[in-house]
Short mmCIF file of C-alpha atoms and ligand atoms in Angstrom, two decimals:
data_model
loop_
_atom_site.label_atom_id
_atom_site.label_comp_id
_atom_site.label_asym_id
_atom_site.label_seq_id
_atom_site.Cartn_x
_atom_site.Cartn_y
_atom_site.Cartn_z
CA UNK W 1 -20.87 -37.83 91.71
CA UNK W 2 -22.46 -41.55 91.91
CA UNK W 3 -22.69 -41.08 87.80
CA UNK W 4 -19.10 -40.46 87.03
CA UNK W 5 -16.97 -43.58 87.43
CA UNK W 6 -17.44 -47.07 87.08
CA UNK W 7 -21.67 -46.83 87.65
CA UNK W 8 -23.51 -46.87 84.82
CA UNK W 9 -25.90 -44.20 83.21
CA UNK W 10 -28.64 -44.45 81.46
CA UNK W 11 -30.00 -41.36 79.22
CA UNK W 12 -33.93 -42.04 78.41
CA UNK W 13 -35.65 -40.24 76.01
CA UNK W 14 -33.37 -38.55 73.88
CA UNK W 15 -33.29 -37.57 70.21
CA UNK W 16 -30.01 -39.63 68.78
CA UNK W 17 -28.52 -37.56 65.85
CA UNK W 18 -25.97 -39.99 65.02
CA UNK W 19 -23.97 -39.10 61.67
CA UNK W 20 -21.78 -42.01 62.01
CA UNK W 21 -24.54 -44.49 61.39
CA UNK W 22 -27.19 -41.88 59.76
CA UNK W 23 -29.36 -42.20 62.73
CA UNK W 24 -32.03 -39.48 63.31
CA UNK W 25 -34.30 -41.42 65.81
CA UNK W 26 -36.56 -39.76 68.79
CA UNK W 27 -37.48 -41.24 72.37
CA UNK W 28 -34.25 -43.00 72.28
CA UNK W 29 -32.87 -45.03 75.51
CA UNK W 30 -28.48 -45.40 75.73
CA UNK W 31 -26.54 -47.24 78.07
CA UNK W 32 -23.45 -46.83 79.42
CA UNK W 33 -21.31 -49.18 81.68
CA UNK W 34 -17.69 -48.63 82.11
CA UNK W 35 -17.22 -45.83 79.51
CA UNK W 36 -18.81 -47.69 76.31
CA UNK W 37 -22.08 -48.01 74.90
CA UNK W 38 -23.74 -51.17 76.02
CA UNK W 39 -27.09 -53.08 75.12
CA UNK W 40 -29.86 -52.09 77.11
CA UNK W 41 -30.53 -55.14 78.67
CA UNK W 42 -27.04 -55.98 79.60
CA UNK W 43 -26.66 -57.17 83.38
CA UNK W 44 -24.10 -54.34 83.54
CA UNK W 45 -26.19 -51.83 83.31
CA UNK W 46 -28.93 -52.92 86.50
CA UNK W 47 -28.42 -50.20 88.82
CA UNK W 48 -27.50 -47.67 86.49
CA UNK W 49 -27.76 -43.78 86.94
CA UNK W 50 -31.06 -42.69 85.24
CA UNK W 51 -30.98 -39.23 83.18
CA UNK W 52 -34.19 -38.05 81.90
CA UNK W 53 -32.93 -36.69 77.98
CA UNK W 54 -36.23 -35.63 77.21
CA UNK W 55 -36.03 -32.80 75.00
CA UNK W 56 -32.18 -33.07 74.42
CA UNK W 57 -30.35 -34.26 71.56
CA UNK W 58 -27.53 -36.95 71.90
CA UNK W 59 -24.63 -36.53 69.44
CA UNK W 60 -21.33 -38.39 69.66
CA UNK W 61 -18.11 -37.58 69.32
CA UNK W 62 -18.19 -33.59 68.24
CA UNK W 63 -14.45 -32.53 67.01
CA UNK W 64 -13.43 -28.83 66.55
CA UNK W 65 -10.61 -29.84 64.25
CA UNK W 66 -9.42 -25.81 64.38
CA UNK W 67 -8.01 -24.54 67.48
CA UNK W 68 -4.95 -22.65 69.00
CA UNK W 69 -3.49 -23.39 72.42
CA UNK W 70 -1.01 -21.62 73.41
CA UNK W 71 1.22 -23.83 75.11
CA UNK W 72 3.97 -24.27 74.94
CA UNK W 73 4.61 -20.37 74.78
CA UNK W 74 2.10 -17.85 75.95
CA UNK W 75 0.08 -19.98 78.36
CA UNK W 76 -1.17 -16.54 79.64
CA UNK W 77 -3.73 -16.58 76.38
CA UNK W 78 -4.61 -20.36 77.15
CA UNK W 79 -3.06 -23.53 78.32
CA UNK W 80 -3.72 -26.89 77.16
CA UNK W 81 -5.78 -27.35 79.94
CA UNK W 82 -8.10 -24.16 80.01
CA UNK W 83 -8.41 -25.12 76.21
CA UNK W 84 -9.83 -28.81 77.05
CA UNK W 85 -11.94 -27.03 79.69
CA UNK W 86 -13.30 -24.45 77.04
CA UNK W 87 -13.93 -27.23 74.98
CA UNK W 88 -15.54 -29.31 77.17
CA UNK W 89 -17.83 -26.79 78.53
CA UNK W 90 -18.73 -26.13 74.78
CA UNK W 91 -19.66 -29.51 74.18
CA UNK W 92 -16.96 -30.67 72.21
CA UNK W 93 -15.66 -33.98 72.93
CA UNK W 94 -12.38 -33.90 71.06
CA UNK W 95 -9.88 -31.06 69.84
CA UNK W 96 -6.82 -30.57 67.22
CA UNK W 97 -4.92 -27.99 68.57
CA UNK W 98 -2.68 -25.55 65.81
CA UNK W 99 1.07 -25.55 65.82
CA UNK W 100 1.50 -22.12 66.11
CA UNK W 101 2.45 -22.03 69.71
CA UNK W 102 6.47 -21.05 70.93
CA UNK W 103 8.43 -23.10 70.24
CA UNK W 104 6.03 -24.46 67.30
CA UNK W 105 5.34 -27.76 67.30
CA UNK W 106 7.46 -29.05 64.34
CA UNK W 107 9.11 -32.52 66.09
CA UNK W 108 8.05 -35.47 67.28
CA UNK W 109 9.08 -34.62 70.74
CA UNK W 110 6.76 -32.07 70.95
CA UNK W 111 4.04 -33.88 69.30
CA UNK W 112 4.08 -36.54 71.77
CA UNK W 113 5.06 -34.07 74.73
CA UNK W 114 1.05 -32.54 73.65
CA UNK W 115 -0.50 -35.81 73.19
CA UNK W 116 0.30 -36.71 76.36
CA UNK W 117 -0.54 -34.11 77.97
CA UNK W 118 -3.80 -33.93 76.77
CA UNK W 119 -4.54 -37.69 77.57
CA UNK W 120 -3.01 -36.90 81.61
CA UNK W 121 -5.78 -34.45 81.77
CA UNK W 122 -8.57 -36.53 80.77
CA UNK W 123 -10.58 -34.19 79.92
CA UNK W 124 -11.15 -33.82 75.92
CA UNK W 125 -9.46 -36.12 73.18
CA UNK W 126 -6.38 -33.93 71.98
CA UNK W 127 -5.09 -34.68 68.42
CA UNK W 128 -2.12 -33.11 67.61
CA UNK W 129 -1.69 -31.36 64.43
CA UNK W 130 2.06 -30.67 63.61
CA UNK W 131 4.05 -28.26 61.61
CA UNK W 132 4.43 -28.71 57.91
CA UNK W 133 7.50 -26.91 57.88
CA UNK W 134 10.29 -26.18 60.76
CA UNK W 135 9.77 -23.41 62.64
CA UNK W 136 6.42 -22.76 60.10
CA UNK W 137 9.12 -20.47 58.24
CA UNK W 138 8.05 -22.08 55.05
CA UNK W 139 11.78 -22.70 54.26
CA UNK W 140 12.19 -26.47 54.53
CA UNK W 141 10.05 -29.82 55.22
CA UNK W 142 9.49 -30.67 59.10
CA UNK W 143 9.83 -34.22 60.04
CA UNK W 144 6.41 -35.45 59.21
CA UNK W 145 6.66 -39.03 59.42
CA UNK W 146 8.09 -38.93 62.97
CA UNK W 147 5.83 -36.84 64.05
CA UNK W 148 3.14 -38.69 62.46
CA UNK W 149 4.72 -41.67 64.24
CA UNK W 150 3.96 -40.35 67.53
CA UNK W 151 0.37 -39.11 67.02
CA UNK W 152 0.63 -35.81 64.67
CA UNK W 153 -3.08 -36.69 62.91
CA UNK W 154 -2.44 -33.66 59.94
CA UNK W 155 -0.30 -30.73 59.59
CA UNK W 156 -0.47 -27.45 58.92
CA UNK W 157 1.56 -23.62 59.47
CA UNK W 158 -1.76 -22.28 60.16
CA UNK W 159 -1.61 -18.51 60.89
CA UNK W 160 1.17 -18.48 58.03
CA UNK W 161 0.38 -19.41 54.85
CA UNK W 162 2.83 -21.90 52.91
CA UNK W 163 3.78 -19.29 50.57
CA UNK W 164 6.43 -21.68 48.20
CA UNK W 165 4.35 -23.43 45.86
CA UNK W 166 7.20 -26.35 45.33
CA UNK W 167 7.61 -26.85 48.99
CA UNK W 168 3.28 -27.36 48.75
CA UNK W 169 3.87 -29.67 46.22
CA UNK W 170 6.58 -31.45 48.10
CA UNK W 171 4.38 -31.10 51.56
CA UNK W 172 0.60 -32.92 49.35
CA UNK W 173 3.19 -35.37 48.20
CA UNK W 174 4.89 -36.81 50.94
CA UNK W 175 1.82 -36.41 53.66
CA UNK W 176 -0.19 -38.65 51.20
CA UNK W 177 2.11 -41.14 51.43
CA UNK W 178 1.77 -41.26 55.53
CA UNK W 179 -1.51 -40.87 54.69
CA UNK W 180 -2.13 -37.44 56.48
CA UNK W 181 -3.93 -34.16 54.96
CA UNK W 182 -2.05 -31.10 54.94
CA UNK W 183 -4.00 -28.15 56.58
CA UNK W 184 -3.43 -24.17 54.49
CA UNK W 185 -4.22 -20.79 55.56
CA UNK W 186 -4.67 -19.71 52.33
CA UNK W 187 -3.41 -16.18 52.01
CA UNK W 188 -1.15 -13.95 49.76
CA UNK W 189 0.40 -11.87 52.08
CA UNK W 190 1.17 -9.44 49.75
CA UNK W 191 -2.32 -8.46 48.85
CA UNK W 192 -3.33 -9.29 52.51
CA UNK W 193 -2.64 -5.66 53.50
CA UNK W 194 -5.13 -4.67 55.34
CA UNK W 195 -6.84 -5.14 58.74
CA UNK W 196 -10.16 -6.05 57.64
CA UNK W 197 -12.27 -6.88 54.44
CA UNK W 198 -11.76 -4.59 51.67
CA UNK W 199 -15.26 -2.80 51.29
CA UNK W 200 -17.62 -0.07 51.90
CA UNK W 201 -17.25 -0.46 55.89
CA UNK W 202 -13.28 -0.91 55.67
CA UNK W 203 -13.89 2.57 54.17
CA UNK W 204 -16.08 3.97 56.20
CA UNK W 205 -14.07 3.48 59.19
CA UNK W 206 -10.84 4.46 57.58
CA UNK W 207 -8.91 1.22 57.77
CA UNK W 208 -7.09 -0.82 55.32
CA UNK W 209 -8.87 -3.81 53.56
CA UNK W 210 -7.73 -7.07 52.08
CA UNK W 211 -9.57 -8.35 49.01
CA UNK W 212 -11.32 -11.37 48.82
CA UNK W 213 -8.71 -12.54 46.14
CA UNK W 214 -5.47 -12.20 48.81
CA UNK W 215 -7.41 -15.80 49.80
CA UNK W 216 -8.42 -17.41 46.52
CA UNK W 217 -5.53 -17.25 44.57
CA UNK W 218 -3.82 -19.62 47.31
CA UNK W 219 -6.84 -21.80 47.46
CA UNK W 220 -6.70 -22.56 43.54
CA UNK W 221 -3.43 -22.61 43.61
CA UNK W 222 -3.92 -25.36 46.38
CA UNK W 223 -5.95 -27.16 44.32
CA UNK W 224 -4.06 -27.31 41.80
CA UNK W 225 -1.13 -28.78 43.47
CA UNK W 226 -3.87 -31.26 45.29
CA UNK W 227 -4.40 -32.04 41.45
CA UNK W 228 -0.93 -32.55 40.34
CA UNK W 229 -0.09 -34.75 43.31
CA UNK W 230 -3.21 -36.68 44.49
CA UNK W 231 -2.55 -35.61 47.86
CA UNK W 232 -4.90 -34.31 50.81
CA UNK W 233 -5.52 -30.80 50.77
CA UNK W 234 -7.91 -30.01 53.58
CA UNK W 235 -8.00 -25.49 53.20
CA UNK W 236 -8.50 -24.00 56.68
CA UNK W 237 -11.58 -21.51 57.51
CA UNK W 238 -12.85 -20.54 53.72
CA UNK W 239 -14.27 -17.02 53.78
CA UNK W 240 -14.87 -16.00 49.64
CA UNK W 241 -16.89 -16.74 46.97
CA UNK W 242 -14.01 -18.04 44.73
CA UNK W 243 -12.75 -20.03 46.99
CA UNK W 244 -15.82 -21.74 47.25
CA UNK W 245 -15.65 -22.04 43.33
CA UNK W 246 -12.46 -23.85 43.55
CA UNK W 247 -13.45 -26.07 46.26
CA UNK W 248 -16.72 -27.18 44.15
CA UNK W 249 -13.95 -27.72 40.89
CA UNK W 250 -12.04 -29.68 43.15
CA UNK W 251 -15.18 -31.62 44.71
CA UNK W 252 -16.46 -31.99 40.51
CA UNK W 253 -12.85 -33.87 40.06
CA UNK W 254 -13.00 -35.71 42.85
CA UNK W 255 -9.67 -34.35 43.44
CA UNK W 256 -8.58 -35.24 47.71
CA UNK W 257 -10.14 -31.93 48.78
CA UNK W 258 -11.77 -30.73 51.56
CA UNK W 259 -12.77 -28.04 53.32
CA UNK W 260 -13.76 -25.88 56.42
CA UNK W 261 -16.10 -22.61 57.83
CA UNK W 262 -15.81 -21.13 61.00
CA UNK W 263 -19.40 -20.21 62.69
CA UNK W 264 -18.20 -16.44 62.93
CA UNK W 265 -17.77 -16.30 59.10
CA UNK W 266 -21.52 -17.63 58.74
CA UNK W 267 -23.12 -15.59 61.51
CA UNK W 268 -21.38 -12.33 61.37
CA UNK W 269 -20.53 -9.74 58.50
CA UNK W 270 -18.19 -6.81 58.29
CA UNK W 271 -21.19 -4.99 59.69
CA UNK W 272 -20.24 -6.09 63.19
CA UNK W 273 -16.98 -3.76 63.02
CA UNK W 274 -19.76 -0.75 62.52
CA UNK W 275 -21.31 -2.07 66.12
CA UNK W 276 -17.48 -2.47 67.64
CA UNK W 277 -16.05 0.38 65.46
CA UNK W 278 -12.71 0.47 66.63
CA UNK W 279 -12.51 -1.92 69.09
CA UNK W 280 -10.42 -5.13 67.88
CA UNK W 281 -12.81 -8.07 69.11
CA UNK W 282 -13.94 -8.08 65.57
CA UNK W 283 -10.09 -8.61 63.73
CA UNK W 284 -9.87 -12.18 63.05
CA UNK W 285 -7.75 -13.68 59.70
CA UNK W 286 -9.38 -14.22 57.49
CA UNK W 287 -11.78 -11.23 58.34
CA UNK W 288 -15.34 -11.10 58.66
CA UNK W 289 -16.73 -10.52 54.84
CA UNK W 290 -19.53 -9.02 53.01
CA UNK W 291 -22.93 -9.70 53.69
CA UNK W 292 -23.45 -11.16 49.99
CA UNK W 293 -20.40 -13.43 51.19
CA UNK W 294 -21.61 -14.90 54.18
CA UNK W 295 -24.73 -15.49 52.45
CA UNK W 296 -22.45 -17.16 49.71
CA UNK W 297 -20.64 -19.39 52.78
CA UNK W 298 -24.15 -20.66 54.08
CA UNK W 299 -25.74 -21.73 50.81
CA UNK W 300 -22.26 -23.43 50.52
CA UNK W 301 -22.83 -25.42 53.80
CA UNK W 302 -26.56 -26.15 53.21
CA UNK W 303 -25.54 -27.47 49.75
CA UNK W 304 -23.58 -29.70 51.24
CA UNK W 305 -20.10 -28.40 49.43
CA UNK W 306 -18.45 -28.23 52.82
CA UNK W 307 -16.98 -31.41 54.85
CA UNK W 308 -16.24 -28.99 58.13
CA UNK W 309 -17.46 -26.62 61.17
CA UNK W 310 -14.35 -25.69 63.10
CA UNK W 311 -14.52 -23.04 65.85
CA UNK W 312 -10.75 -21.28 64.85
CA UNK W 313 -10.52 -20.74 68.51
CA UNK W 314 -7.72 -18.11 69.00
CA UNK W 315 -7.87 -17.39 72.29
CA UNK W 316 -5.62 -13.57 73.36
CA UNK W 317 -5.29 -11.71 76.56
CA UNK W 318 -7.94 -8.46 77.41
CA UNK W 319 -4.34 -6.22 77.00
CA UNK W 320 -3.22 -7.55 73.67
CA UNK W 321 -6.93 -7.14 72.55
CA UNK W 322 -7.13 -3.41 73.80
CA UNK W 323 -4.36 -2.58 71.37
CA UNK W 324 -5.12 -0.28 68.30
CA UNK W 325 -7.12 -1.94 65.48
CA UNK W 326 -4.08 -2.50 63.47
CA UNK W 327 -1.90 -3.66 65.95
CA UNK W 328 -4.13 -5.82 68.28
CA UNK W 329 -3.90 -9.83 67.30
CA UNK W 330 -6.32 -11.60 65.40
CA UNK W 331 -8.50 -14.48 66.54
CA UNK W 332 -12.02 -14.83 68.07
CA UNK W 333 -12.10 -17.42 71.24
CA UNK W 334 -14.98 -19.33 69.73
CA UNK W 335 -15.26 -22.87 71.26
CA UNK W 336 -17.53 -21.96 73.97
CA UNK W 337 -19.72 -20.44 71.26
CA UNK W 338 -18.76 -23.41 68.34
CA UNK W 339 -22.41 -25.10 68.70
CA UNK W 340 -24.78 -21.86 69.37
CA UNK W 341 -23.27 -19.93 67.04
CA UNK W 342 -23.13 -22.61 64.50
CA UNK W 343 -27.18 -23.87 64.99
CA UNK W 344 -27.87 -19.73 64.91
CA UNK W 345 -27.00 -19.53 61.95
CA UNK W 346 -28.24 -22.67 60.22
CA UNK W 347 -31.01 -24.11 62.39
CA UNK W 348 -32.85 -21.56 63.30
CA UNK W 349 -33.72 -20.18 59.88
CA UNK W 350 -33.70 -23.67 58.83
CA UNK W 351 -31.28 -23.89 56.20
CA UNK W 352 -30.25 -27.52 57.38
CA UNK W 353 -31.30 -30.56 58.90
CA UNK W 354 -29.83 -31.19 62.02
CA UNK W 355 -28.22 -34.35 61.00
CA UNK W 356 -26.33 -32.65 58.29
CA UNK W 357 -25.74 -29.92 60.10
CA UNK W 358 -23.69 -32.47 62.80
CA UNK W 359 -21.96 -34.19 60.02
CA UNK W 360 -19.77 -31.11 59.65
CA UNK W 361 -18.91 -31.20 63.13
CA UNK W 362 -18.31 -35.00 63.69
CA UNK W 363 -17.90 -37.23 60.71
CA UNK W 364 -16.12 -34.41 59.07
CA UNK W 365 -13.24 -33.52 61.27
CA UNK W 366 -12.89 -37.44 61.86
CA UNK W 367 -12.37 -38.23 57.81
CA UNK W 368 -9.58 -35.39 57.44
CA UNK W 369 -8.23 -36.12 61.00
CA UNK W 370 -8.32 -39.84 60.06
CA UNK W 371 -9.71 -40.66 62.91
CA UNK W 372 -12.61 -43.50 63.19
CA UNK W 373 -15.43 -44.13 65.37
CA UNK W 374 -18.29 -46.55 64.41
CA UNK W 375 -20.98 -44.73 65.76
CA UNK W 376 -23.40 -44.91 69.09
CA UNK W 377 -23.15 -49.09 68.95
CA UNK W 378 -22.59 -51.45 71.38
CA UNK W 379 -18.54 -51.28 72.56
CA UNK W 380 -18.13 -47.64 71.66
CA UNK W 381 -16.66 -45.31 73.37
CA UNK W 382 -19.46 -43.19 74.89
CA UNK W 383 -18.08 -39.87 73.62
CA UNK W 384 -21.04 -37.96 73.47
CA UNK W 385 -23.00 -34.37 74.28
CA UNK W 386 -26.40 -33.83 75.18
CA UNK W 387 -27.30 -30.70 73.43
CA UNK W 388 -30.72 -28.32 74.36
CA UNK W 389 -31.55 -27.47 70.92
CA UNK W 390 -33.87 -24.90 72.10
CA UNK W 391 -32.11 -23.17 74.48
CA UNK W 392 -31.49 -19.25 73.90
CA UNK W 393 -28.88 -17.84 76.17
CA UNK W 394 -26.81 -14.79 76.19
CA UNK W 395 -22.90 -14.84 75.47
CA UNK W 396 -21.10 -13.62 78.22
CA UNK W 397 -17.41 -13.86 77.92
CA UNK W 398 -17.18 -14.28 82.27
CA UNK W 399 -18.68 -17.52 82.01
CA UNK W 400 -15.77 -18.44 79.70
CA UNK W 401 -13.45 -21.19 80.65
CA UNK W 402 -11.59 -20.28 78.01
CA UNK W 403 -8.88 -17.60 79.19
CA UNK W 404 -9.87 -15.93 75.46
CA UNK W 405 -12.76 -13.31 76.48
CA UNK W 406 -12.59 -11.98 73.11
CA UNK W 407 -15.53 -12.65 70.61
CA UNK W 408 -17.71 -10.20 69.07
CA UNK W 409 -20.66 -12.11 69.85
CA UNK W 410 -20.47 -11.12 73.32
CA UNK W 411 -24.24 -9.69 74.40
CA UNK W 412 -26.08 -11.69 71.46
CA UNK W 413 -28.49 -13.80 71.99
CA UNK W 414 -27.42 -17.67 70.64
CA UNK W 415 -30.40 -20.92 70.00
CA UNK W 416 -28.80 -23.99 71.30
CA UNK W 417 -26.53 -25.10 73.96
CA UNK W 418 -24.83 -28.23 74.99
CA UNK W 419 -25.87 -29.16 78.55
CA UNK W 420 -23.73 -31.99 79.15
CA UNK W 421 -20.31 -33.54 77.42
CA UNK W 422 -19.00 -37.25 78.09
CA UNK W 423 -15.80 -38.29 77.15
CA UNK W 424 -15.44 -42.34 77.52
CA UNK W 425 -18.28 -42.87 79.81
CA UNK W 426 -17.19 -39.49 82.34
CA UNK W 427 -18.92 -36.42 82.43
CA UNK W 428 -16.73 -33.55 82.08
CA UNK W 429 -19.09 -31.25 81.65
CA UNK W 430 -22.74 -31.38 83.34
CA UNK W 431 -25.35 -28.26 83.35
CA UNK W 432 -22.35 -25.75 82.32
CA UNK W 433 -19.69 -26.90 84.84
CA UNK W 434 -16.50 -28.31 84.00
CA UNK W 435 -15.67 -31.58 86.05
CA UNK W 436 -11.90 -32.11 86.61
CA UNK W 437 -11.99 -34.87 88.29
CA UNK W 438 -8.48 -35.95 87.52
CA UNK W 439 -9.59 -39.49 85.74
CA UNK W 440 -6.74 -39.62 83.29
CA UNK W 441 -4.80 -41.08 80.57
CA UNK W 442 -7.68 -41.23 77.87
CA UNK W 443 -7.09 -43.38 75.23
CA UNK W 444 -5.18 -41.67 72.35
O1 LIG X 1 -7.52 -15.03 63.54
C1 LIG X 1 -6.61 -15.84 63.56
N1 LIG X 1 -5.95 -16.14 64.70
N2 LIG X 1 -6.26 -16.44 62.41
C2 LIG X 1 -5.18 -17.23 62.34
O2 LIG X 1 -4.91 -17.73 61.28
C3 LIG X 1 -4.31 -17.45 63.52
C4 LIG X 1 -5.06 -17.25 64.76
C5 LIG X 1 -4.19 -17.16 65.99
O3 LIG X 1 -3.28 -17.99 66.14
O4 LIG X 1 -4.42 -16.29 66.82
#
């Protein structure tokens, strides 16, 4: 394509929603020579692609700060590059893949081995997130400065909570000092019992429930120990109403908190396992909730109490996801759905405006990442998606380039879709097609 290398391109008539620089501005013009933003009238730019962005909203630099790969290990579920490509077609410009893969990515080696593999692709940026712990055991420290060193941008045992509350202490303490925020799946495992929320549909349907508490008694405890040692607690995919009380007593003490929601715990209740009934696509950790819950989790976001949107993309194979309810894996492949699921659920009844609503998927991830970008100025990276706002469109797992088919929001209808995703000034994704074009070696 003429548009996808050294040529310029200019988009005309877009809507910038630009929560780097609070910029909400319509009938916008943006140039781009040599993959960065450049003035309008530089001589660069003569010659330059045209793209008419009427109607379409231009966002940079969209981060799903939650997601599992699974390579090294079980690249059957997903490899790095399916992920990028999943990513990419989802309109997501950048990704921080989970440790959780086999071996887990506890040491520098391995940190670097992913970085770099994500930057020979050149597809999405990929920011490593390594392994609090070795192994994620919860027995003993990783190296975290090393693998900080080469490129480890938080950590986290995600999928296994960090049950020892000293080694959480130790972990706050000696990321702060790196500075990095340390990343919890907040869950007691020992009231965590079940398969599904604890509740009147858990009963219906005969299955085991975990409470909402099996998650808030880690995420106070979390606080507290963000209290005691001024380090950066950043609590993965919050899903109860306490939790959300200690994240606002945490946010009221200005205490290094943050936090994150995934779209399927705003969009989706325990109700969808009466639609699946038995059928797994719905078992995800932590599980869907209550109605009264997910109602909690949006006023949450609206109120602005939440720094984070993150997809939780946990990609598994059709077979593993056929197993029996209680033995099947959990996880929802959710990039491809990140944006459409996320603007269903707060756009369309509007409940936000749209440049809040792409704070929590941009500036967000970048603060607890630590990652910065200046905004859609002149000599930025043109990291961008153009996004139909309007568009309705019907999930359908196939289209997938994720190798994750399973989400329970196959067959629904979704508002909003990105149409297009740049990463520095190359498309890699244009009217739902991936472009490999085998550009590499992004810029880490
Ligand atoms: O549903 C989940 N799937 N929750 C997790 O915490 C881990 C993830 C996975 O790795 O599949």
């Amino acid at each position: 394509m003429t548009d996808n290398g050294m040529t310029g391109v200019c988009l005309r008539g877009v809507r910038v929603i630009d929560p780097f620089r609070d910029v909400d501005s319509r009938d916008e013009d943006l140039t781009v020579v040599g993959g960065l933003i450049v003035p309008r009238d530089d001589p660069r730019a003569r010659g330059c692609v045209e793209i008419d962005g009427r109607g379409l909203w231009l966002v940079p630099r969209i981060v799903d700060m939650h997601v599992h790969f699974r390579e090294p290990g079980q690249t059957w579920k997903e490899t790095i590059e399916t992920g990028c490509q999943a990513a990419a077609h989802g309109g997501v410009t950048g990704v921080a893949p989970m440790p959780n893969t086999l071996p887990v990515v506890d040491t520098p080696e391995l940190v670097e081995w992913e970085a770099q593999r994500g930057a020979d692709l050149g597809l999405v940026h990929v920011y490593p997130i390594g392994a609090i712990t070795r192994q994620s055991q919860g027995e003993a420290l990783a190296d975290l400065y090393f693998m900080h060193q080469k490129g480890a941008r938080a950590f986290s045992d995600d999928g296994h909570p960090l049950t020892s509350s000293a080694l959480m202490r130790a972990a706050l303490t000696y990321a702060a000092t790196l500075p990095a925020a340390i990343i919890n799946h907040a869950e007691d495992r020992q009231l965590a019992t079940g398969w599904c929320n604890e509740g009147p549909v858990a009963e219906q349907l005969g299955l085991a429930g975990t409470p909402e508490a099996a998650e808030a008694v880690m995420v106070w405890r979390d606080v507290m120990l963000a209290e005691l040692t001024g380090g950066w607690l950043h609590e993965a995919h919050v899903s109860t109403v306490e939790s959300l009380h200690a994240i606002r007593y945490a946010k009221a003490k200005q205490l290094g908190v943050t936090a994150e929601v995934t779209p399927h715990h705003l969009l989706l209740t325990d109700d969808a396992l009466r639609e699946w009934r038995y059928d797994p696509v719905t078992k995800v950790n932590p599980p869907l909730r209550s109605k009264a819950t997910r109602e909690a989790l949006v006023k949450a976001v609206s109120d602005g109490d939440i720094d984070v949107i993150a997809s939780d993309h946990a990609p598994h194979h059709a077979d593993e996801k056929s197993l029996n309810y209680q033995e099947a894996p959990y996880g929802i492949s959710g990039l491809e759905t990140l944006l459409g699921a996320t603007f269903t659920a707060l756009l369309e009844p509007g409940l936000m405006r749209p440049l809040d609503l792409m704070r929590l998927l941009t500036v967000g991830p970048h603060r607890v990442l630590r990652l910065s970008y200046p905004g859609l100025i002149p000599g930025a990276a043109a990291d961008l998606t153009l996004i139909d706002p309007q568009r309705r469109w019907v999930v359908d797992p196939g289209q997938f380039y994720s190798r994750g088919r399973n989400t329970p929001l196959a067959g629904r209808t979704l508002v909003g879709q990105a149409v297009a995703t740049m990463v520095q000034g190359r498309w890699v994704m244009r009217d739902g097609e991936v472009l490999n074009a085998g550009v590499s070696n992004l810029h880490r």
